[in-house]
mmCIF file of C-alpha atoms in Angstrom:
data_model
loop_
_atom_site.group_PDB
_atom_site.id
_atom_site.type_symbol
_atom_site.label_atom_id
_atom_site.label_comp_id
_atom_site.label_asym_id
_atom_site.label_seq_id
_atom_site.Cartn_x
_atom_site.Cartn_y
_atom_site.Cartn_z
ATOM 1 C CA UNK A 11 -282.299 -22.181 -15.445
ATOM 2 C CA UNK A 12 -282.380 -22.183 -11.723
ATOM 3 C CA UNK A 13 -279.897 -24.667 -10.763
ATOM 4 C CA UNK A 14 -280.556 -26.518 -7.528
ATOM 5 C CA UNK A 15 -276.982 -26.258 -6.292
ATOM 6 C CA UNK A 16 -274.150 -24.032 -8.416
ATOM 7 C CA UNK A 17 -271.222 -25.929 -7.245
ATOM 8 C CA UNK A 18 -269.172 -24.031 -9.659
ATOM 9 C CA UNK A 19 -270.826 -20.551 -8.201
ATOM 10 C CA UNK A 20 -269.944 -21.846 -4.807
ATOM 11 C CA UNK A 21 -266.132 -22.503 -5.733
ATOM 12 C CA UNK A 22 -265.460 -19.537 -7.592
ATOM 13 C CA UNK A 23 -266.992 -17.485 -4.032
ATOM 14 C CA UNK A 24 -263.918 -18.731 -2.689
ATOM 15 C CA UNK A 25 -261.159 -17.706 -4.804
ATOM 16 C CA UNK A 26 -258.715 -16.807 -4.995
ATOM 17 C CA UNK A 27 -257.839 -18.068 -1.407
ATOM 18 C CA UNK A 28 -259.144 -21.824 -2.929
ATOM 19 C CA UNK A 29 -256.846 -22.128 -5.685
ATOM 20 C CA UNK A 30 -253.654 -20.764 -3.563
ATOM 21 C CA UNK A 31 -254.558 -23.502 -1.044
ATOM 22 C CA UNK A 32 -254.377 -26.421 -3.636
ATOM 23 C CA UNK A 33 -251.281 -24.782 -5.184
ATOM 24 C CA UNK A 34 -249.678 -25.038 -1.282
ATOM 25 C CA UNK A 35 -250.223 -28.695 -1.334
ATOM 26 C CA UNK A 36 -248.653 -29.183 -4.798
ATOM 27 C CA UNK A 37 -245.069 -27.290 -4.045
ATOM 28 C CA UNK A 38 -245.362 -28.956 -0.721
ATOM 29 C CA UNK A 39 -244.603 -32.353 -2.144
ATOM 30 C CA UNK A 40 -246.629 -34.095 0.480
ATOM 31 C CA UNK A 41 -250.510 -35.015 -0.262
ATOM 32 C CA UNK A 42 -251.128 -37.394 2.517
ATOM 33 C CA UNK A 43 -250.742 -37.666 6.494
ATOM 34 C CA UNK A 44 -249.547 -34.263 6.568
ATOM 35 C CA UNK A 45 -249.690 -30.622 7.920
ATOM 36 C CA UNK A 46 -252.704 -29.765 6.125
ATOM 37 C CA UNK A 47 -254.716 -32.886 7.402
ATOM 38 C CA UNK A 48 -253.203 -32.221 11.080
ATOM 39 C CA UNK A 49 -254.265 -28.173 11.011
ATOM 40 C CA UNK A 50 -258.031 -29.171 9.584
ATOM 41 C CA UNK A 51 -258.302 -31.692 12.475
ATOM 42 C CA UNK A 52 -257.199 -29.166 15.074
ATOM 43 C CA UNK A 53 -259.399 -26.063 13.179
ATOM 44 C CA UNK A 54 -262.789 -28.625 12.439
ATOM 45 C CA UNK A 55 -262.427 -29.918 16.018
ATOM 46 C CA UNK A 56 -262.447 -26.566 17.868
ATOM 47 C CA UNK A 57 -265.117 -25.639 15.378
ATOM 48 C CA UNK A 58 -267.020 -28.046 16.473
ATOM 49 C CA UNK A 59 -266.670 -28.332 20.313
ATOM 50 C CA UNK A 60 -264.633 -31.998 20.727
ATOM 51 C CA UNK A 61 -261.073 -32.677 22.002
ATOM 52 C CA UNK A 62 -260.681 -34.911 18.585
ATOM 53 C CA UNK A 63 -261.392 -35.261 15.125
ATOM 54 C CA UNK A 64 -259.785 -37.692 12.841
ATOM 55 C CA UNK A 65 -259.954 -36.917 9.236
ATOM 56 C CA UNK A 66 -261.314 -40.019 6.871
ATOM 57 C CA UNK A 67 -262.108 -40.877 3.679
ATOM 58 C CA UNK A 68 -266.034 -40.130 3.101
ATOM 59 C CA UNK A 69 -268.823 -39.790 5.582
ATOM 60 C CA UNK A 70 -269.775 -43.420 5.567
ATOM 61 C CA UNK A 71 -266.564 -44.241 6.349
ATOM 62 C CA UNK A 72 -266.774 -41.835 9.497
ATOM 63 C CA UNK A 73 -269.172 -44.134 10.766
ATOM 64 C CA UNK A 74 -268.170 -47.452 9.648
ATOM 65 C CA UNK A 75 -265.077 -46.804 11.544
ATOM 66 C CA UNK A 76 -267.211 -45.510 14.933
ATOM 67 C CA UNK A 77 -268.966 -48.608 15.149
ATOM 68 C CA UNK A 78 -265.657 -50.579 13.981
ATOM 69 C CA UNK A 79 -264.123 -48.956 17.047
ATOM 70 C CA UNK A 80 -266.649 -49.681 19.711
ATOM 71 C CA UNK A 81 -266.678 -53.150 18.553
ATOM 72 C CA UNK A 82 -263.023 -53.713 18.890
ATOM 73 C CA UNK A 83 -262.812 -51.929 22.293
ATOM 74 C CA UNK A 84 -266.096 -54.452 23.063
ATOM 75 C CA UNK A 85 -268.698 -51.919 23.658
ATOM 76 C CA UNK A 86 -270.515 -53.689 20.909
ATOM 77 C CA UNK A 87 -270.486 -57.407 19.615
ATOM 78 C CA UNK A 88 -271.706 -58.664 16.168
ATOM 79 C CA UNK A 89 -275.774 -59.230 16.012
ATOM 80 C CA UNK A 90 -276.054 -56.063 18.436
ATOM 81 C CA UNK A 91 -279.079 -53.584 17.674
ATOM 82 C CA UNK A 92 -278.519 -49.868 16.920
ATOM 83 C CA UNK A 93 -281.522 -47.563 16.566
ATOM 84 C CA UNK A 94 -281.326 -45.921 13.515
ATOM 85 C CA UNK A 95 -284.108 -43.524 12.052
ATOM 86 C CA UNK A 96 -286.295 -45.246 9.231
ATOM 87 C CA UNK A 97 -285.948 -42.103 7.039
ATOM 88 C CA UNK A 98 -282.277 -41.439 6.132
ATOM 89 C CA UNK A 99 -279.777 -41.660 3.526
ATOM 90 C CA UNK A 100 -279.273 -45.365 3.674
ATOM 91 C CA UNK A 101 -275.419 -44.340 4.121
ATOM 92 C CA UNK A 102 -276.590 -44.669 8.100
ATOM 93 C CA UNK A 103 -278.416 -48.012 7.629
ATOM 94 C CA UNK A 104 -275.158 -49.149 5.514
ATOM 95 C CA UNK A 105 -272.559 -48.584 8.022
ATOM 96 C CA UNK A 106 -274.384 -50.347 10.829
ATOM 97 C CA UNK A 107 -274.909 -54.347 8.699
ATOM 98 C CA UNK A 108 -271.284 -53.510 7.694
ATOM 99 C CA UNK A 109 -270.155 -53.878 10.807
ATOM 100 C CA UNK A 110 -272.507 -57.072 11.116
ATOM 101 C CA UNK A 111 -274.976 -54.956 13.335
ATOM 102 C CA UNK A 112 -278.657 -55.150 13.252
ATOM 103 C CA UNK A 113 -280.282 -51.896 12.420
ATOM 104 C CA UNK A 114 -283.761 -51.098 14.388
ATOM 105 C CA UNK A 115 -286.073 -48.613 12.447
ATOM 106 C CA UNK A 116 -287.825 -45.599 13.982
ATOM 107 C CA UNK A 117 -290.194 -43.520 12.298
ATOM 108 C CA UNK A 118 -289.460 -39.937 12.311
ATOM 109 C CA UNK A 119 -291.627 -36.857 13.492
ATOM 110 C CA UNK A 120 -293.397 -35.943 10.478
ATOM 111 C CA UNK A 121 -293.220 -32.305 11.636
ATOM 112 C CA UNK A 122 -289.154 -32.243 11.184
ATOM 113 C CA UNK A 123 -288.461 -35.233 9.335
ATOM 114 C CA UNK A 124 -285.824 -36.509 12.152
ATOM 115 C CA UNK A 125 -286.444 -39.124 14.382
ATOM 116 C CA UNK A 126 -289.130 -39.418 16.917
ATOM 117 C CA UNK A 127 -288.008 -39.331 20.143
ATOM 118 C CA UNK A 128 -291.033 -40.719 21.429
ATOM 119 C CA UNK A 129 -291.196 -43.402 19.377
ATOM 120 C CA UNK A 130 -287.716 -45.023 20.551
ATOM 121 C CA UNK A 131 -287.670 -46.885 24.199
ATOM 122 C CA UNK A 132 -290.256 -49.118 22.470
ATOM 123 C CA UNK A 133 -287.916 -50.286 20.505
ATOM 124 C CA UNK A 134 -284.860 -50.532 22.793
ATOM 125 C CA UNK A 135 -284.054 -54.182 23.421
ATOM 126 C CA UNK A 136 -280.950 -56.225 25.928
ATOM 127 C CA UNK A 137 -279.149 -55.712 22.523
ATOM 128 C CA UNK A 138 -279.657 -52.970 21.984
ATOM 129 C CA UNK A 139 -276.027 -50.943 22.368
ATOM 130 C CA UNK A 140 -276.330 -47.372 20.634
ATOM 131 C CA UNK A 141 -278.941 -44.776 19.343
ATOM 132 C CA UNK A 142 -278.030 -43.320 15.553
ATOM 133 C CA UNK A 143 -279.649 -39.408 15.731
ATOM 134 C CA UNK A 144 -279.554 -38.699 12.095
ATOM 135 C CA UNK A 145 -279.243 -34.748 11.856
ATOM 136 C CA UNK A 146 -281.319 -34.690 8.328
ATOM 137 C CA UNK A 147 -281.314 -31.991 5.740
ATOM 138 C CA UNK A 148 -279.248 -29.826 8.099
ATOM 139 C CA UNK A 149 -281.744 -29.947 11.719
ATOM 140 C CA UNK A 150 -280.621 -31.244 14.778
ATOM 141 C CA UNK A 151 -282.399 -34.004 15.373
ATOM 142 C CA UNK A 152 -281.334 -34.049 18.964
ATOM 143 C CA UNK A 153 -284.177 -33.739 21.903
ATOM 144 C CA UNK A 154 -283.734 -33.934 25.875
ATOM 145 C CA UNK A 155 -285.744 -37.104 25.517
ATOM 146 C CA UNK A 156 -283.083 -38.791 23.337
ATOM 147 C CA UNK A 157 -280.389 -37.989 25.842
ATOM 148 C CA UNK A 158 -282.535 -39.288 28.603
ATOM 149 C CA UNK A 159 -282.570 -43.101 26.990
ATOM 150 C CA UNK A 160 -279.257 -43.272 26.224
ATOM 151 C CA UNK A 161 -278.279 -42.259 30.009
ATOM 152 C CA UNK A 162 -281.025 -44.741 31.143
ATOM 153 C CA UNK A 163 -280.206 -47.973 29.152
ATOM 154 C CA UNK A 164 -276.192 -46.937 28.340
ATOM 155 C CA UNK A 165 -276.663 -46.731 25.445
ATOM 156 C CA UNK A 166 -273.443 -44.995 23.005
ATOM 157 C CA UNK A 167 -275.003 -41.915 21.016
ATOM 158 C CA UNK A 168 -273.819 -41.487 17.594
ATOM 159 C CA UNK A 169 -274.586 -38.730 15.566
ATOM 160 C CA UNK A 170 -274.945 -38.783 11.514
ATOM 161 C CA UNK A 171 -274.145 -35.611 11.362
ATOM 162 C CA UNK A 172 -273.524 -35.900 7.392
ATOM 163 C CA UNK A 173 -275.997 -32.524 6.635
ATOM 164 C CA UNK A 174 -275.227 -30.374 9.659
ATOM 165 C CA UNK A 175 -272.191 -28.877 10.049
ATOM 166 C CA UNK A 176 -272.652 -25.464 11.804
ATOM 167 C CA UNK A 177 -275.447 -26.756 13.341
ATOM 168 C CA UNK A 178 -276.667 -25.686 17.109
ATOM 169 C CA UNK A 179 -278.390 -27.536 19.971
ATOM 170 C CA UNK A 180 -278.259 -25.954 23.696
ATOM 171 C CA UNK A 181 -275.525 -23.728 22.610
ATOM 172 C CA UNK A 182 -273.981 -26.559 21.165
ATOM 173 C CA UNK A 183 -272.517 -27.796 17.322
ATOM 174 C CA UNK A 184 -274.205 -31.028 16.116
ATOM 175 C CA UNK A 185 -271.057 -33.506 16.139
ATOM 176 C CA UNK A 186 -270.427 -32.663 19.749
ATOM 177 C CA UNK A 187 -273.708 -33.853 21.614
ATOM 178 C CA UNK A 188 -273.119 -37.900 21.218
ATOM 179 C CA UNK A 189 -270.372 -39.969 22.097
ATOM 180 C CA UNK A 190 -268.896 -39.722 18.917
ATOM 181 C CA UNK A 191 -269.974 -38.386 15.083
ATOM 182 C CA UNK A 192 -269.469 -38.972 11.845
ATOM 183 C CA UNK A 193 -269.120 -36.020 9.631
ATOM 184 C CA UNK A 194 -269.287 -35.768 5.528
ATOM 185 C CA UNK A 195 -267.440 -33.692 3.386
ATOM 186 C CA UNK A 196 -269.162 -34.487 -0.185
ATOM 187 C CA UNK A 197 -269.204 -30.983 -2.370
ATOM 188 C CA UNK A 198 -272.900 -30.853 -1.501
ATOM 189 C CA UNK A 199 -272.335 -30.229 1.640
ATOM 190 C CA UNK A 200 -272.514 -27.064 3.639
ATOM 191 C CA UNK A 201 -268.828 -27.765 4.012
ATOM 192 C CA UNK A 202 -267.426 -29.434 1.274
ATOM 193 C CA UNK A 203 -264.422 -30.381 -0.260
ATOM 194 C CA UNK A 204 -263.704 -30.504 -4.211
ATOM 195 C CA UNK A 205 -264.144 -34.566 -3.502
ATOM 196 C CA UNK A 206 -264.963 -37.416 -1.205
ATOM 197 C CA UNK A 207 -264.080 -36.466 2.540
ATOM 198 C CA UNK A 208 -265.404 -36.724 6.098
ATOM 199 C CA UNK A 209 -264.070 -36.809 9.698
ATOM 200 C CA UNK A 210 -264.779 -38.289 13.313
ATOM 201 C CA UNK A 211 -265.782 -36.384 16.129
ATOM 202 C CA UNK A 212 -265.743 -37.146 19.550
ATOM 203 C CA UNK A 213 -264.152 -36.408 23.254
ATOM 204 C CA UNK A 214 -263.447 -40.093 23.885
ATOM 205 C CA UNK A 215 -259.944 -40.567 23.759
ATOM 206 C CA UNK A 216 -259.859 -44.424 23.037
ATOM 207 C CA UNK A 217 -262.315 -44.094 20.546
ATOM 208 C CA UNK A 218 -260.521 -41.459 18.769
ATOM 209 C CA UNK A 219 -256.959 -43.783 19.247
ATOM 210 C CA UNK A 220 -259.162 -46.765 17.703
ATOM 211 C CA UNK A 221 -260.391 -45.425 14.793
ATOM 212 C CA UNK A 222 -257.256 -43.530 13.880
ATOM 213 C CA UNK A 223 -255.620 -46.528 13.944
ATOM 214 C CA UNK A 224 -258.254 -48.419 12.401
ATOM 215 C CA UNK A 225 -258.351 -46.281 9.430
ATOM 216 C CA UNK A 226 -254.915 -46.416 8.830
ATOM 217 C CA UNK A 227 -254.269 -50.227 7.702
ATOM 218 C CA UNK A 228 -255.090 -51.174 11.818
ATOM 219 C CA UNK A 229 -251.644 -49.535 12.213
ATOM 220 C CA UNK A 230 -250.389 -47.241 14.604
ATOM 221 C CA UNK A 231 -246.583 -47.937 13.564
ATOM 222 C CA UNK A 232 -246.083 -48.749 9.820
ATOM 223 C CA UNK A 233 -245.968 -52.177 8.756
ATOM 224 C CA UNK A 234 -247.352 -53.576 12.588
ATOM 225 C CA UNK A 235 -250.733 -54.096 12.178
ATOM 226 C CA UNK A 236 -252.941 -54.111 15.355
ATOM 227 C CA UNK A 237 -256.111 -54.470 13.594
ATOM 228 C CA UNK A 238 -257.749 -56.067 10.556
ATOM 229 C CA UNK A 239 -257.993 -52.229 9.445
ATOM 230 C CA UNK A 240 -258.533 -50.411 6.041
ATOM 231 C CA UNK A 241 -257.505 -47.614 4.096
ATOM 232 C CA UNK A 242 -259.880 -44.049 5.075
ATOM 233 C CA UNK A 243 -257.477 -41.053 4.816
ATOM 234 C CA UNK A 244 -258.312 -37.860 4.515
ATOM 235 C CA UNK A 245 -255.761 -35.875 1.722
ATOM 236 C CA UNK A 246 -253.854 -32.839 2.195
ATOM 237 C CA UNK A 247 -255.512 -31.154 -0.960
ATOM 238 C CA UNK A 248 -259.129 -32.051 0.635
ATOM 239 C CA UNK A 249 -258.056 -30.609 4.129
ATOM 240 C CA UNK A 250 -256.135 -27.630 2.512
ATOM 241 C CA UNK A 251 -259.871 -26.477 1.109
ATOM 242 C CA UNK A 252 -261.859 -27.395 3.775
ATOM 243 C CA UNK A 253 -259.624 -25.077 5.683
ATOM 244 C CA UNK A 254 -260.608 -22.244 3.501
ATOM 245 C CA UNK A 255 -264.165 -22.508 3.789
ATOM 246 C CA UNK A 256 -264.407 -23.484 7.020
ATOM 247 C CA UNK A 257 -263.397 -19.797 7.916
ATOM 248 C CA UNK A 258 -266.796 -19.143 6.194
ATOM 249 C CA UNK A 259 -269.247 -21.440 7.409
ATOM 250 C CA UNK A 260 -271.013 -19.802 9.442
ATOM 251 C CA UNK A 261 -271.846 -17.021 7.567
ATOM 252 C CA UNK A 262 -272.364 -19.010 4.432
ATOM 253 C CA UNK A 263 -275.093 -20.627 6.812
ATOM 254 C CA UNK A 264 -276.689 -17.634 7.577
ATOM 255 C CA UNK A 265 -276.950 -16.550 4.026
ATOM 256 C CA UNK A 266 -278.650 -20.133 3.697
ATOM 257 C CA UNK A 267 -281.084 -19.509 6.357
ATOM 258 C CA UNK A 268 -282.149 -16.268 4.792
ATOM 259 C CA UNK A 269 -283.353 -17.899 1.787
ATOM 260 C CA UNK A 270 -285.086 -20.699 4.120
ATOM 261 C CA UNK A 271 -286.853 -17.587 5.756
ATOM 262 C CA UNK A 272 -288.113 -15.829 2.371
ATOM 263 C CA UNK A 273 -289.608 -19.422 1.294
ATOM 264 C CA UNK A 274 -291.281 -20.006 4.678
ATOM 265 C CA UNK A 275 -292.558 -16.946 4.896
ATOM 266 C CA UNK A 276 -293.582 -16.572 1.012
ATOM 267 C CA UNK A 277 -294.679 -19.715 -0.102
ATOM 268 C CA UNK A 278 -298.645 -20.155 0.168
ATOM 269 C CA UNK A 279 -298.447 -23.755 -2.982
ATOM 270 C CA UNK A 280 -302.005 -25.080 -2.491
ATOM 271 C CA UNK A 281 -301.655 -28.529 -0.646
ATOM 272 C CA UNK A 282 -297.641 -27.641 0.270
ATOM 273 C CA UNK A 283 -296.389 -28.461 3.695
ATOM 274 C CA UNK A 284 -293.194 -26.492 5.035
ATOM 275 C CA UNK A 285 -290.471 -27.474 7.239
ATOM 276 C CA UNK A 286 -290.148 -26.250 10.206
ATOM 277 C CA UNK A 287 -287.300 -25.056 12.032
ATOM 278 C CA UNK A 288 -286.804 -24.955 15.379
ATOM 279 C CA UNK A 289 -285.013 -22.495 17.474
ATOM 280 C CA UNK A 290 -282.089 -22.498 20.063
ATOM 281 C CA UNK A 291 -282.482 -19.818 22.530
ATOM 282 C CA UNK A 292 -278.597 -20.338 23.660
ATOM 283 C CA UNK A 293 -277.393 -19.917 20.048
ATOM 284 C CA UNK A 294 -275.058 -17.471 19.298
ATOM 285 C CA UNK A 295 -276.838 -14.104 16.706
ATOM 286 C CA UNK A 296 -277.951 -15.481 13.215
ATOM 287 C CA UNK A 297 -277.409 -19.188 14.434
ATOM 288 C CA UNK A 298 -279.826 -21.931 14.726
ATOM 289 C CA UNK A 299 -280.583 -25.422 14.898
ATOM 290 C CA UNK A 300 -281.364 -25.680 11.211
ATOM 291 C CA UNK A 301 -278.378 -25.035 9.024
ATOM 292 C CA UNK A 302 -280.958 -25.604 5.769
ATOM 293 C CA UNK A 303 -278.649 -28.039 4.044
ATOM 294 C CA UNK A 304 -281.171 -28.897 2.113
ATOM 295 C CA UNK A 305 -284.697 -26.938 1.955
ATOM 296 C CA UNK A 306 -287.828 -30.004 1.943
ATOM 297 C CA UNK A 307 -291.761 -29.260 1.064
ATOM 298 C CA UNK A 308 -294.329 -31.920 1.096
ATOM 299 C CA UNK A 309 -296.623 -32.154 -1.844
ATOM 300 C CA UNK A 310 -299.249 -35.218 -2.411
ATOM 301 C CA UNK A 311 -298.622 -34.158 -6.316
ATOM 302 C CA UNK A 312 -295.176 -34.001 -5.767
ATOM 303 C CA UNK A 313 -294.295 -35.382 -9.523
ATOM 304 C CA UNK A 314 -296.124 -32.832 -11.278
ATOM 305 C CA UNK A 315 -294.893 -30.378 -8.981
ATOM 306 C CA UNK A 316 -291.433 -31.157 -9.611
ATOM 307 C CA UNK A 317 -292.514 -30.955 -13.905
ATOM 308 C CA UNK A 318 -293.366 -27.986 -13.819
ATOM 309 C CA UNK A 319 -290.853 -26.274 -11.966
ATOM 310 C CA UNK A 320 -288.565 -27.971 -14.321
ATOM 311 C CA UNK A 321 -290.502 -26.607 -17.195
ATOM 312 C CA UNK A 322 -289.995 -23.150 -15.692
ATOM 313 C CA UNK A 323 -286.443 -23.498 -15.810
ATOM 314 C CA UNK A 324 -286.210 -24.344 -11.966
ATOM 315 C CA UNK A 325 -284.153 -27.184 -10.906
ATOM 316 C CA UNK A 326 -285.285 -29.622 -8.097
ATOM 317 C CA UNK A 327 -283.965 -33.029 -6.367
ATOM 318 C CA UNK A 328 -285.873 -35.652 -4.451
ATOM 319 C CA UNK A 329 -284.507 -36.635 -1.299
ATOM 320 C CA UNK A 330 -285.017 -39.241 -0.940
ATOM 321 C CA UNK A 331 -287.363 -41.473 -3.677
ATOM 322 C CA UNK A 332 -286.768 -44.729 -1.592
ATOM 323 C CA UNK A 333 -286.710 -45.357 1.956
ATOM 324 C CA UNK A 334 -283.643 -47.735 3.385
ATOM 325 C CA UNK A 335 -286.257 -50.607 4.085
ATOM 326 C CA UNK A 336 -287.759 -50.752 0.797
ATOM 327 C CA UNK A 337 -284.273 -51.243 -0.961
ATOM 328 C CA UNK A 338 -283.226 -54.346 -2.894
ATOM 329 C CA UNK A 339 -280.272 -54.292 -1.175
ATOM 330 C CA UNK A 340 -281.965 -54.422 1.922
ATOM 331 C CA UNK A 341 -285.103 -56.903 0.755
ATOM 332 C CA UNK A 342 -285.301 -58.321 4.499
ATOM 333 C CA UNK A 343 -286.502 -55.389 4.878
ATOM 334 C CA UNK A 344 -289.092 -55.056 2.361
ATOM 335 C CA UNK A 345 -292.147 -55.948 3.926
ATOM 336 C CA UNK A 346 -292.015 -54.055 7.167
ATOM 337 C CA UNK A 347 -294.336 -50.578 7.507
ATOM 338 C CA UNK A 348 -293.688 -47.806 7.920
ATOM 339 C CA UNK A 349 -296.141 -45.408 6.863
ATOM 340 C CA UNK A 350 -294.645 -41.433 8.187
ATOM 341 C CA UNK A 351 -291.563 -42.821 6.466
ATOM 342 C CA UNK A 352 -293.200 -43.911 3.215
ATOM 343 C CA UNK A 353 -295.511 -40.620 2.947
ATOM 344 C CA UNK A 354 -292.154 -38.447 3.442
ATOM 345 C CA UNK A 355 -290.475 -40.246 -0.021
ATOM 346 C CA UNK A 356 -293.645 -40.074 -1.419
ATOM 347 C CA UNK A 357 -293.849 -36.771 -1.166
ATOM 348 C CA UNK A 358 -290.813 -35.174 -0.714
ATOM 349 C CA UNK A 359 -289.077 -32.579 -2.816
ATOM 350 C CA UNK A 360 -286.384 -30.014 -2.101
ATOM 351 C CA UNK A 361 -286.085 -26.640 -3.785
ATOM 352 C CA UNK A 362 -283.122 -24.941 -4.422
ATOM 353 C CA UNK A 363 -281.204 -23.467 -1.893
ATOM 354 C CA UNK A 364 -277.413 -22.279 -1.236
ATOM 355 C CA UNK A 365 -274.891 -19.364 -0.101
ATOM 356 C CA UNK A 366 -274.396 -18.160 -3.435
ATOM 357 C CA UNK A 367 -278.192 -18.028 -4.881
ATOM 358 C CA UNK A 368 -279.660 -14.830 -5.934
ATOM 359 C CA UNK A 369 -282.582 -12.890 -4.115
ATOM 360 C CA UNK A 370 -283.983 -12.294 -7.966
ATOM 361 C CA UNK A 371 -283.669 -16.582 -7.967
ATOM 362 C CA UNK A 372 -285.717 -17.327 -4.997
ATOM 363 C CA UNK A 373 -288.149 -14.811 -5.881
ATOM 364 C CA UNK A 374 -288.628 -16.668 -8.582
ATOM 365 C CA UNK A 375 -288.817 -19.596 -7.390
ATOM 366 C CA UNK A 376 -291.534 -18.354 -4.758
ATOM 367 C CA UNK A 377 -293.464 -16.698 -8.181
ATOM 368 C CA UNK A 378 -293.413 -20.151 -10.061
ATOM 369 C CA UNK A 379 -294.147 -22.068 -6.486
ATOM 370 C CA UNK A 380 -297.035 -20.035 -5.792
ATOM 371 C CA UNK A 381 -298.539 -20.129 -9.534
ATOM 372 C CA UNK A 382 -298.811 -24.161 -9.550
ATOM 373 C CA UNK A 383 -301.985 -25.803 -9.658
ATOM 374 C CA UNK A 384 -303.403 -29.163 -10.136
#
């Protein structure tokens, strides 16, 4: 079998620098608000090209707490819009009605699965307070068109950037083009931890002072509580790993791009449709603005697809079978359109893809791709 992500393969690649990193924490005696947090912050933060990042508890969290922020610095007020794209995890849909916002759908470009940028001043209202860029299945979603509305209406850009860490626009890491980001940590992710974990980014110094303090009980000194806060910490044993692979990112992206390459280039699936990546000339060598978190083909017989590569021993995921707006959690939503979105979770499968995989595996998986027929 042809697993669609070895998580186990992609720990072991790290030892045994993984395990002495846990074992730190444990003689240390201290597993929360300490060194190991503080160092990750400073490493992720230079990584990433911002004067801040605040470790939290998960990714949604990250952004929960960004729009928490701007709301209690009153940038944004409750029953404020915020554009969000209509194909997402719903984790970006979630954290805006948290925070008793009103999330705006926009259908993406079918060609990258991210939002259209073309399709958003339409929908930009006088309550309308931030754009959400959604950087999905590791591709900036970021375009000079996006940055032009949110300089024209003020409008706070927030990045998901949940899928994309390594990624490059103008030069740039995803996480560092808004106002602020929210970053995830799950062990899925191109940088992940051995649990939940995920971080703010972002050069705004109140922001940064808000959400810190925000995520810590509302409390800057214990037991005085400035906010109506919660508990989102990031642990020392989730920072101490994340500090280990961090060191490896970008390489670990490379090798992921590489495999991206050999199924562009190979796979010729009647009926498939390929992603497309798109290139940043001011990259640095080997990096890109597709960081292939995930690798996504379109097939109109995407469930018998997805049969038989399982019958041939290769493992795949759908991401994602339902669209935000046709949850039941979100059944206000349920009767709106929108059709790119729809076709995409109709049709949508990913194949496997990850540092550690084999070139004899995605042969194969090109062999048994090319070999299906309805």
């Amino acid at each position: 079998m042809i697993k669609f992500y070895d998580l186990k393969k992609v720990n072991d690649s790290f030892e045994p620098e993984l395990s002495a990193a846990v074992r730190r924490v444990l003689d240390s005696g201290w597993y929360l608000l300490g060194e190991e947090a503080e160092s990750f912050e400073k490493e992720f933060s230079e990584f990433i090209g911002t004067k801040h990042c605040i470790g939290v508890a998960n990714g949604l969290d990250a952004l929960r707490l960004i729009l928490r922020a701007y709301m209690e610095i009153g940038i944004m007020r409750p029953g404020d819009e915020v554009i969000v794209p209509a194909n997402t995890f719903i984790a970006s849909v979630l954290a805006i009605t948290e925070n008793h916002l009103v999330p705006v759908l926009v259908e993406p470009d079918i060609a990258t699965y991210n939002i259209d940028p073309f399709r958003i001043e339409e929908k930009i209202s006088s309550r309308t307070k931030a754009v959400m860029i959604v950087h999905l299945y590791g591709q900036s979603s970021m375009h000079e068109e996006i940055q032009g509305l949110a300089d024209k209406y003020d409008l706070k850009l927030i990045e998901d950037n949940a899928q994309a860490q390594g990624c490059m626009y103008g030069g740039r890491r995803t996480g560092s083009l808004g106002h602020s980001a929210g970053n995830s940590f799950y062990p899925g992710k191109n940088l992940g931890a051995l649990g939940d974990g995920g971080a703010v980014t972002t050069n705004d110094d109140e922001l940064a002072e808000v959400v810190r303090t925000i995520a810590n009980y509302g409390s800057k000194v214990k037991y005085h509580n400035q906010y109506k806060g919660l508990n989102s910490r990031l642990d020392e044993i989730q920072a101490a790993v994340l500090r280990v692979k961090l060191k490896r990112l970008d390489k670990d992206n490379r090798k992921r791009n590489e495999t991206a390459e050999y199924y562009i280039n190979n796979i010729t699936t009647p009926g498939i449709t390929l992603p497309v990546q798109l290139s940043d000339k001011k990259a640095p060598s080997g990096l890109n603005s597709h960081v292939w978190h995930l690798f996504v083909v379109l097939h109109p017989f995407r469930d018998k697809l997805q049969k038989f590569l399982s019958d041939n021993q290769i493992q795949t995921l759908i991401h994602y079978p339902v669209p935000p707006h046709k949850q039941q959690a979100y059944k206000e939503m349920n009767n709106m359109s929108f059709p790119v979105t729809e076709k995409i979770h109709r049709e949508i499968i990913s194949l496997p893809i990850s540092p550690v995989m084999e070139p004899f595996e995605r042969e194969n998986v090109v062999e048994v791709m090319n070999s299906f027929r309805i």
